[in-house]
């Protein structure tokens, strides 16, 4: 399986690439190819020091879509629509949205678009054959990057294409100690996306860092 | 501390009474006093068989407010406004809302009132001196009632009155292995309330029962 990360040089994308590339072929996309290459070079170095093999290639965002079977949209919500407008080739691809529409007001607040969630906005913008899944929403960038720590978290996954969802859940279950849970159709993504501002509030008001969740 | 449970003969309320009454003085309120008394008699029996002391009194919903320092509104969302309209005496009381506005459509969906959350609807309906906290939203009725099981869950708590919130968190931390987390102001309650339909979906789509959460 080849996984392309759009926005792969951002905080979350970079950490995802580090965790995914020892297991899967990973293509890191960026608006600036040079930046993608640099992220891959330094990622390869990091993993080599740890004695881990990896497959990491730095390319443009468009190339990361074209060359991948599965595309992760590691883009902050505020840049989501603008970025998707410049990209194409999503037909038949599995597209993973870890995007959380939220704002920092007095506290972190879930502020969905009129469609109801980032996932449903993506569905509106992409071709109907794109197989969209919501996943990876609640894992903090620092946790992705802290390679010495196991990721002992639950990952809720939403999607309308059951085969695509099963494939995404299989990938999740191969990363560290992540545990995928089917959270139902894509229409339920708002309840997953609103977890992230809640976890940021929990961290803030209890003086914790990078809080995650487990279902049990 | 005396805790009054409005709707204390419902599924959730009854389980709460069983867990709370060995530790606190608990007053079980119901629209029908006879029902409240019956629930308390059978609860006392259950706890006695387990060798646990308890303090349980069955009264009307209004009495449960009047005689308590802390009031838990264990009412399904659809009956919330109608029930509150018939009750009074909330001035200065700590009022806990475990209420989740949700509907079962194709899947469980968070459907908040125009105010944004059950907690903010309650705030609008009660006198300004009521000290409202959101808590206990995500613990399933069956778990409350399964007295042989520890409740190893995290409980997010929202509220604008910090002293009240600290008192509620202290109560939570004395029940089984519950662990209270400050989830910020009352305005953030929607993100807590929407956890429950998410957990119901997780249970349904993964063939699990009574799923809860832990923050970590």
Coordinates of C-alpha atoms in Angstrom, one line a residue:
Chain A
X1 CA 0.0 0.0 0.0
X2 CA 1.3 3.5 -0.9
X3 CA 0.1 6.3 1.4
X4 CA 0.3 9.9 0.2
X5 CA 0.2 12.7 2.8
X6 CA -1.0 16.0 1.5
X7 CA 0.4 18.6 3.8
X8 CA 3.1 16.1 4.8
X9 CA 5.5 18.7 6.0
X10 CA 3.1 20.2 8.6
X11 CA 3.3 19.3 12.3
X12 CA 0.8 16.4 12.1
X13 CA 1.8 15.2 8.6
X14 CA 5.5 15.0 9.5
X15 CA 4.8 12.9 12.6
X16 CA 2.4 10.6 10.6
X17 CA 5.1 10.1 8.0
X18 CA 7.6 9.0 10.7
X19 CA 5.2 6.5 12.1
X20 CA 3.8 5.1 8.8
X21 CA 7.0 4.9 6.7
X22 CA 8.6 1.9 8.5
X23 CA 5.4 -0.1 7.7
X24 CA 4.1 1.4 4.4
X25 CA 5.4 3.2 1.4
X26 CA 4.9 6.8 2.2
X27 CA 4.9 9.8 -0.1
X28 CA 5.2 13.2 1.5
X29 CA 3.5 16.0 -0.4
X30 CA 3.9 19.7 0.1
X31 CA 3.2 22.9 -1.7
X32 CA 7.0 23.3 -1.9
X33 CA 8.8 20.1 -3.2
X34 CA 12.0 21.2 -1.6
X35 CA 10.4 21.2 1.8
X36 CA 8.9 17.8 1.2
X37 CA 12.4 16.4 0.3
X38 CA 13.9 18.0 3.3
X39 CA 11.3 16.5 5.6
X40 CA 11.9 13.1 4.1
X41 CA 15.7 13.4 4.3
X42 CA 15.5 14.3 8.0
X43 CA 12.9 11.6 8.6
X44 CA 15.1 9.0 7.0
X45 CA 18.0 10.1 9.2
X46 CA 15.9 9.9 12.4
X47 CA 14.6 6.4 11.6
X48 CA 18.0 5.2 10.4
X49 CA 19.5 6.2 13.8
X50 CA 16.8 4.1 15.4
X51 CA 17.7 1.1 13.2
X52 CA 14.4 1.4 11.4
X53 CA 14.0 0.9 7.6
X54 CA 11.7 3.3 5.9
X55 CA 10.3 4.3 2.5
X56 CA 9.9 8.1 2.2
X57 CA 9.6 10.2 -0.9
X58 CA 9.2 13.9 -1.0
X59 CA 7.0 15.3 -3.8
X60 CA 4.3 18.0 -4.6
X61 CA 0.9 17.6 -3.0
X62 CA -0.5 16.7 -6.5
X63 CA 2.1 14.0 -6.9
X64 CA 1.3 12.6 -3.5
X65 CA -2.2 12.1 -4.7
X66 CA -1.3 10.7 -8.1
X67 CA 1.2 8.1 -6.8
X68 CA -0.8 6.9 -3.8
X69 CA -3.5 4.4 -3.2
X70 CA -4.5 6.1 0.0
X71 CA -4.4 9.9 0.5
X72 CA -4.3 11.5 4.0
X73 CA -5.3 15.2 4.0
X74 CA -3.1 16.5 6.8
X75 CA -4.2 20.1 6.3
X76 CA -5.5 22.6 9.0
X77 CA -9.2 23.2 8.5
X78 CA -8.7 26.9 7.5
X79 CA -6.6 25.8 4.5
X80 CA -8.7 22.8 3.6
X81 CA -11.0 24.2 0.9
X82 CA -8.4 26.4 -0.6
X83 CA -6.0 23.5 -0.9
X84 CA -8.5 21.0 -2.3
X85 CA -9.4 23.6 -5.0
X86 CA -5.9 23.4 -6.4
X87 CA -5.8 19.5 -6.5
X88 CA -7.3 16.8 -8.6
X89 CA -7.1 13.1 -9.3
X90 CA -9.1 11.9 -6.2
X91 CA -11.2 9.5 -8.3
X92 CA -11.4 6.0 -6.7
X93 CA -8.8 6.9 -4.1
X94 CA -9.3 6.3 -0.4
X95 CA -9.1 9.7 1.2
X96 CA -8.5 10.0 4.9
X97 CA -9.6 13.2 6.7
X98 CA -8.0 13.9 10.1
X99 CA -9.2 17.5 9.8
X100 CA -10.9 19.2 12.8
X101 CA -12.8 22.4 12.2
X102 CA -12.2 24.3 15.5
X103 CA -11.3 27.7 16.8
X104 CA -9.6 29.0 19.9
X105 CA -12.0 31.4 21.5
X106 CA -12.2 31.7 25.3
X107 CA -11.7 27.9 25.0
X108 CA -11.3 25.5 22.1
X109 CA -14.6 25.2 20.3
X110 CA -15.9 23.0 17.6
X111 CA -16.9 25.3 14.7
X112 CA -18.1 23.1 11.8
X113 CA -18.7 24.4 8.3
X114 CA -22.4 24.6 7.0
X115 CA -22.0 21.0 5.7
X116 CA -21.8 19.8 9.4
X117 CA -18.2 18.6 9.4
X118 CA -14.9 18.8 7.6
X119 CA -15.5 15.3 6.2
X120 CA -18.8 16.3 4.6
X121 CA -17.2 19.5 3.2
X122 CA -14.5 17.3 1.6
X123 CA -17.2 15.0 0.3
X124 CA -18.9 17.9 -1.4
X125 CA -15.6 19.1 -3.0
X126 CA -14.2 15.7 -4.2
X127 CA -15.5 13.6 -7.0
X128 CA -18.3 11.1 -6.0
X129 CA -16.0 8.1 -6.5
X130 CA -13.5 9.3 -3.8
X131 CA -13.8 6.9 -0.8
X132 CA -13.7 9.3 2.1
X133 CA -13.0 8.2 5.7
X134 CA -12.6 10.2 8.9
X135 CA -9.7 9.0 11.0
X136 CA -6.6 10.0 13.1
X137 CA -8.4 13.1 14.3
X138 CA -7.5 13.0 18.0
X139 CA -3.8 12.1 18.0
X140 CA -1.6 15.1 18.8
X141 CA 1.3 16.1 16.6
X142 CA 3.8 15.6 19.5
X143 CA 2.6 12.1 20.1
X144 CA 3.1 11.2 16.4
X145 CA 6.6 12.5 16.6
X146 CA 7.6 10.9 20.0
X147 CA 8.8 7.7 18.4
X148 CA 9.9 6.3 21.8
X149 CA 6.4 6.3 23.0
X150 CA 3.7 3.8 22.1
X151 CA 0.5 5.3 20.7
X152 CA -2.0 3.6 23.0
X153 CA -5.1 5.3 21.7
X154 CA -8.4 4.5 20.2
X155 CA -9.1 5.8 16.7
X156 CA -12.7 6.2 15.7
X157 CA -13.2 5.9 11.9
X158 CA -16.2 7.1 9.9
X159 CA -17.0 6.3 6.3
X160 CA -19.7 5.3 3.9
X161 CA -17.6 2.9 1.8
X162 CA -17.3 -0.2 4.0
X163 CA -14.4 -1.8 2.1
X164 CA -12.4 1.5 2.3
X165 CA -13.2 1.8 5.9
X166 CA -12.0 -1.7 6.6
X167 CA -8.7 -1.0 4.8
X168 CA -8.2 2.2 6.8
X169 CA -8.9 0.4 10.0
X170 CA -6.3 -2.3 9.0
X171 CA -3.7 0.4 8.5
X172 CA -4.5 2.0 11.8
X173 CA -4.1 -1.3 13.7
X174 CA -0.6 -1.8 12.3
X175 CA 0.7 1.5 13.7
X176 CA 2.1 1.3 17.3
X177 CA -0.7 0.3 19.6
X178 CA -3.4 2.3 17.9
X179 CA -6.8 0.5 18.0
X180 CA -9.3 1.4 15.2
X181 CA -13.1 1.5 16.0
X182 CA -15.8 1.7 13.4
X183 CA -17.7 4.9 14.3
X184 CA -20.4 4.5 11.6
X185 CA -21.2 6.5 8.4
X186 CA -19.4 9.6 7.2
X187 CA -22.3 11.7 8.4
X188 CA -21.3 11.0 12.0
X189 CA -17.9 12.6 11.5
X190 CA -18.9 15.8 13.4
X191 CA -19.0 13.8 16.7
X192 CA -15.4 12.6 16.0
X193 CA -14.1 16.0 14.9
X194 CA -15.5 17.7 18.0
X195 CA -13.5 15.3 20.2
X196 CA -10.3 17.2 19.4
X197 CA -11.2 20.7 20.8
X198 CA -12.6 18.8 23.9
X199 CA -9.3 17.1 24.4
X200 CA -7.4 20.4 23.9
X201 CA -9.7 21.9 26.7
X202 CA -9.0 18.9 28.9
X203 CA -5.3 19.4 28.4
X204 CA -5.5 23.1 29.1
X205 CA -7.7 23.0 32.2
X206 CA -6.0 20.0 33.8
X207 CA -2.4 21.1 33.0
X208 CA -1.8 18.0 30.9
X209 CA -0.1 17.6 27.5
X210 CA -1.3 16.0 24.3
X211 CA -4.3 14.2 25.7
X212 CA -5.8 11.3 23.8
X213 CA -8.6 8.9 24.3
X214 CA -9.4 5.2 24.8
X215 CA -12.8 3.6 24.4
X216 CA -13.5 0.8 26.8
Chain B
X1 CA -23.4 16.5 51.3
X2 CA -27.0 15.7 50.3
X3 CA -27.5 14.8 46.6
X4 CA -31.0 15.0 45.1
X5 CA -31.7 13.1 41.9
X6 CA -34.5 14.5 39.8
X7 CA -35.7 11.5 37.6
X8 CA -34.1 9.2 40.1
X9 CA -36.3 6.2 39.2
X10 CA -35.2 6.3 35.5
X11 CA -32.5 3.9 34.2
X12 CA -29.6 6.3 34.8
X13 CA -31.0 7.8 37.9
X14 CA -31.5 4.5 39.6
X15 CA -27.9 3.4 38.9
X16 CA -26.5 6.7 40.1
X17 CA -28.5 6.3 43.4
X18 CA -27.0 2.9 44.0
X19 CA -23.5 4.1 43.4
X20 CA -23.8 7.4 45.3
X21 CA -25.9 6.4 48.4
X22 CA -23.2 4.4 50.2
X23 CA -21.0 7.5 50.1
X24 CA -23.4 10.5 50.2
X25 CA -26.9 11.1 51.5
X26 CA -29.1 10.5 48.4
X27 CA -32.7 11.7 47.8
X28 CA -34.4 10.0 44.9
X29 CA -37.0 12.2 43.3
X30 CA -39.8 11.1 40.9
X31 CA -43.0 12.4 39.5
X32 CA -44.6 9.6 41.4
X33 CA -43.5 9.4 45.1
X34 CA -44.6 5.8 45.3
X35 CA -42.2 4.9 42.5
X36 CA -39.4 6.8 44.2
X37 CA -40.0 4.9 47.5
X38 CA -40.1 1.6 45.7
X39 CA -36.7 2.4 44.0
X40 CA -35.2 3.3 47.4
X41 CA -36.6 0.2 49.1
X42 CA -35.2 -2.1 46.4
X43 CA -31.9 -0.2 46.3
X44 CA -31.5 -0.5 50.1
X45 CA -32.2 -4.2 49.7
X46 CA -29.6 -4.6 47.0
X47 CA -26.9 -2.7 48.9
X48 CA -27.7 -4.5 52.2
X49 CA -27.1 -7.9 50.5
X50 CA -23.7 -6.6 49.5
X51 CA -23.1 -5.5 53.1
X52 CA -23.1 -1.8 52.1
X53 CA -24.6 0.9 54.3
X54 CA -26.7 3.5 52.4
X55 CA -28.8 6.6 52.8
X56 CA -31.7 6.6 50.4
X57 CA -35.0 8.5 50.6
X58 CA -37.7 8.5 48.0
X59 CA -39.6 11.8 47.5
X60 CA -41.1 13.9 44.8
X61 CA -38.9 15.7 42.2
X62 CA -39.6 19.0 43.9
X63 CA -38.7 17.6 47.3
X64 CA -35.5 16.2 45.9
X65 CA -34.5 19.7 44.9
X66 CA -35.7 21.4 48.2
X67 CA -33.8 19.0 50.5
X68 CA -30.6 18.7 48.5
X69 CA -27.4 20.7 48.3
X70 CA -26.6 19.3 44.9
X71 CA -29.3 18.3 42.3
X72 CA -28.7 15.9 39.4
X73 CA -31.1 16.2 36.5
X74 CA -31.3 12.6 35.4
X75 CA -33.9 13.3 32.7
X76 CA -34.0 12.3 29.1
X77 CA -33.5 15.3 26.9
X78 CA -37.0 15.1 25.4
X79 CA -38.5 15.6 28.8
X80 CA -36.0 18.2 30.1
X81 CA -37.7 21.5 29.3
X82 CA -41.2 20.1 30.3
X83 CA -39.9 18.8 33.6
X84 CA -38.0 22.0 34.5
X85 CA -41.1 24.1 33.9
X86 CA -42.8 22.3 36.7
X87 CA -40.0 22.7 39.2
X88 CA -38.6 25.5 41.3
X89 CA -36.2 26.3 44.1
X90 CA -32.9 25.9 42.1
X91 CA -31.5 29.2 43.5
X92 CA -27.9 28.8 44.8
X93 CA -28.0 25.0 44.2
X94 CA -25.3 23.1 42.4
X95 CA -27.2 21.6 39.5
X96 CA -25.6 18.7 37.5
X97 CA -26.6 18.0 33.9
X98 CA -25.8 14.6 32.6
X99 CA -28.3 15.2 29.7
X100 CA -27.4 14.4 26.1
X101 CA -29.6 15.8 23.3
X102 CA -29.4 13.1 20.7
X103 CA -31.6 11.1 18.3
X104 CA -31.4 7.7 16.8
X105 CA -31.6 8.3 13.1
X106 CA -29.6 6.0 10.7
X107 CA -27.1 6.2 13.5
X108 CA -27.0 8.1 16.9
X109 CA -26.7 11.8 16.2
X110 CA -26.0 14.8 18.4
X111 CA -29.0 17.1 18.0
X112 CA -28.5 20.1 20.2
X113 CA -31.3 22.7 21.0
X114 CA -30.9 26.2 19.6
X115 CA -29.0 27.2 22.8
X116 CA -26.2 24.8 21.6
X117 CA -26.3 22.2 24.4
X118 CA -28.6 20.8 27.0
X119 CA -26.5 22.6 29.6
X120 CA -27.1 26.0 28.0
X121 CA -30.8 25.3 27.7
X122 CA -30.9 24.5 31.4
X123 CA -29.0 27.7 32.1
X124 CA -31.6 29.7 30.2
X125 CA -34.4 28.1 32.2
X126 CA -33.0 28.2 35.7
X127 CA -32.5 31.2 37.9
X128 CA -29.1 33.0 37.4
X129 CA -27.9 31.9 40.8
X130 CA -28.1 28.2 40.0
X131 CA -24.6 26.8 39.7
X132 CA -24.8 24.5 36.7
X133 CA -22.2 21.8 35.8
X134 CA -22.2 19.3 33.0
X135 CA -21.0 15.9 34.3
X136 CA -21.7 12.1 34.2
X137 CA -22.8 12.3 30.5
X138 CA -20.9 9.3 29.1
X139 CA -21.5 6.6 31.7
X140 CA -24.1 4.0 30.5
X141 CA -27.0 3.1 32.8
X142 CA -25.9 -0.6 32.8
X143 CA -22.5 0.4 34.1
X144 CA -24.0 2.4 36.9
X145 CA -26.1 -0.6 37.9
X146 CA -23.4 -3.3 37.6
X147 CA -22.2 -2.8 41.2
X148 CA -19.6 -5.6 40.9
X149 CA -17.7 -3.7 38.2
X150 CA -15.4 -0.8 38.9
X151 CA -16.3 2.3 36.9
X152 CA -12.8 3.0 35.4
X153 CA -13.8 6.0 33.3
X154 CA -12.9 9.6 32.8
X155 CA -15.6 12.2 33.5
X156 CA -15.3 15.6 31.8
X157 CA -16.9 18.4 33.8
X158 CA -18.0 21.8 32.4
X159 CA -19.1 24.8 34.5
X160 CA -18.7 28.5 34.9
X161 CA -18.7 28.5 38.8
X162 CA -15.3 27.2 39.7
X163 CA -16.1 26.4 43.3
X164 CA -19.2 24.4 42.3
X165 CA -17.1 22.6 39.6
X166 CA -14.4 21.7 42.2
X167 CA -17.1 20.3 44.5
X168 CA -18.6 18.2 41.7
X169 CA -15.2 16.9 40.7
X170 CA -14.6 15.9 44.3
X171 CA -17.8 13.9 44.4
X172 CA -17.0 12.2 41.1
X173 CA -13.6 11.2 42.3
X174 CA -15.2 9.5 45.3
X175 CA -17.3 7.1 43.2
X176 CA -15.6 3.8 42.3
X177 CA -12.7 4.6 40.0
X178 CA -14.2 7.5 38.2
X179 CA -11.7 10.3 37.4
X180 CA -13.0 13.9 36.9
X181 CA -11.4 16.2 34.4
X182 CA -12.1 19.9 34.2
X183 CA -13.4 20.4 30.6
X184 CA -13.7 24.2 30.9
X185 CA -16.7 26.6 30.9
X186 CA -20.3 25.6 30.6
X187 CA -20.3 26.9 27.0
X188 CA -18.1 23.9 26.0
X189 CA -20.8 21.4 27.1
X190 CA -21.8 20.5 23.6
X191 CA -18.5 18.8 23.0
X192 CA -19.1 16.7 26.1
X193 CA -22.7 15.9 25.3
X194 CA -21.9 14.8 21.7
X195 CA -19.5 12.2 23.1
X196 CA -22.5 10.0 24.1
X197 CA -24.0 9.5 20.7
X198 CA -20.5 8.8 19.4
X199 CA -20.0 6.1 22.1
X200 CA -23.4 4.6 21.2
X201 CA -22.2 4.4 17.6
X202 CA -18.9 2.8 18.6
X203 CA -20.8 0.2 20.6
X204 CA -23.2 -0.5 17.8
X205 CA -20.7 -0.7 15.0
X206 CA -18.2 -2.8 16.9
X207 CA -20.6 -5.1 18.6
X208 CA -19.6 -3.8 22.1
X209 CA -21.7 -2.9 25.1
X210 CA -21.9 0.2 27.2
X211 CA -18.7 1.8 25.9
X212 CA -17.1 4.5 28.0
X213 CA -14.0 6.7 27.7
X214 CA -10.7 7.4 29.3
X215 CA -8.5 10.4 28.6
X216 CA -4.8 9.8 28.7

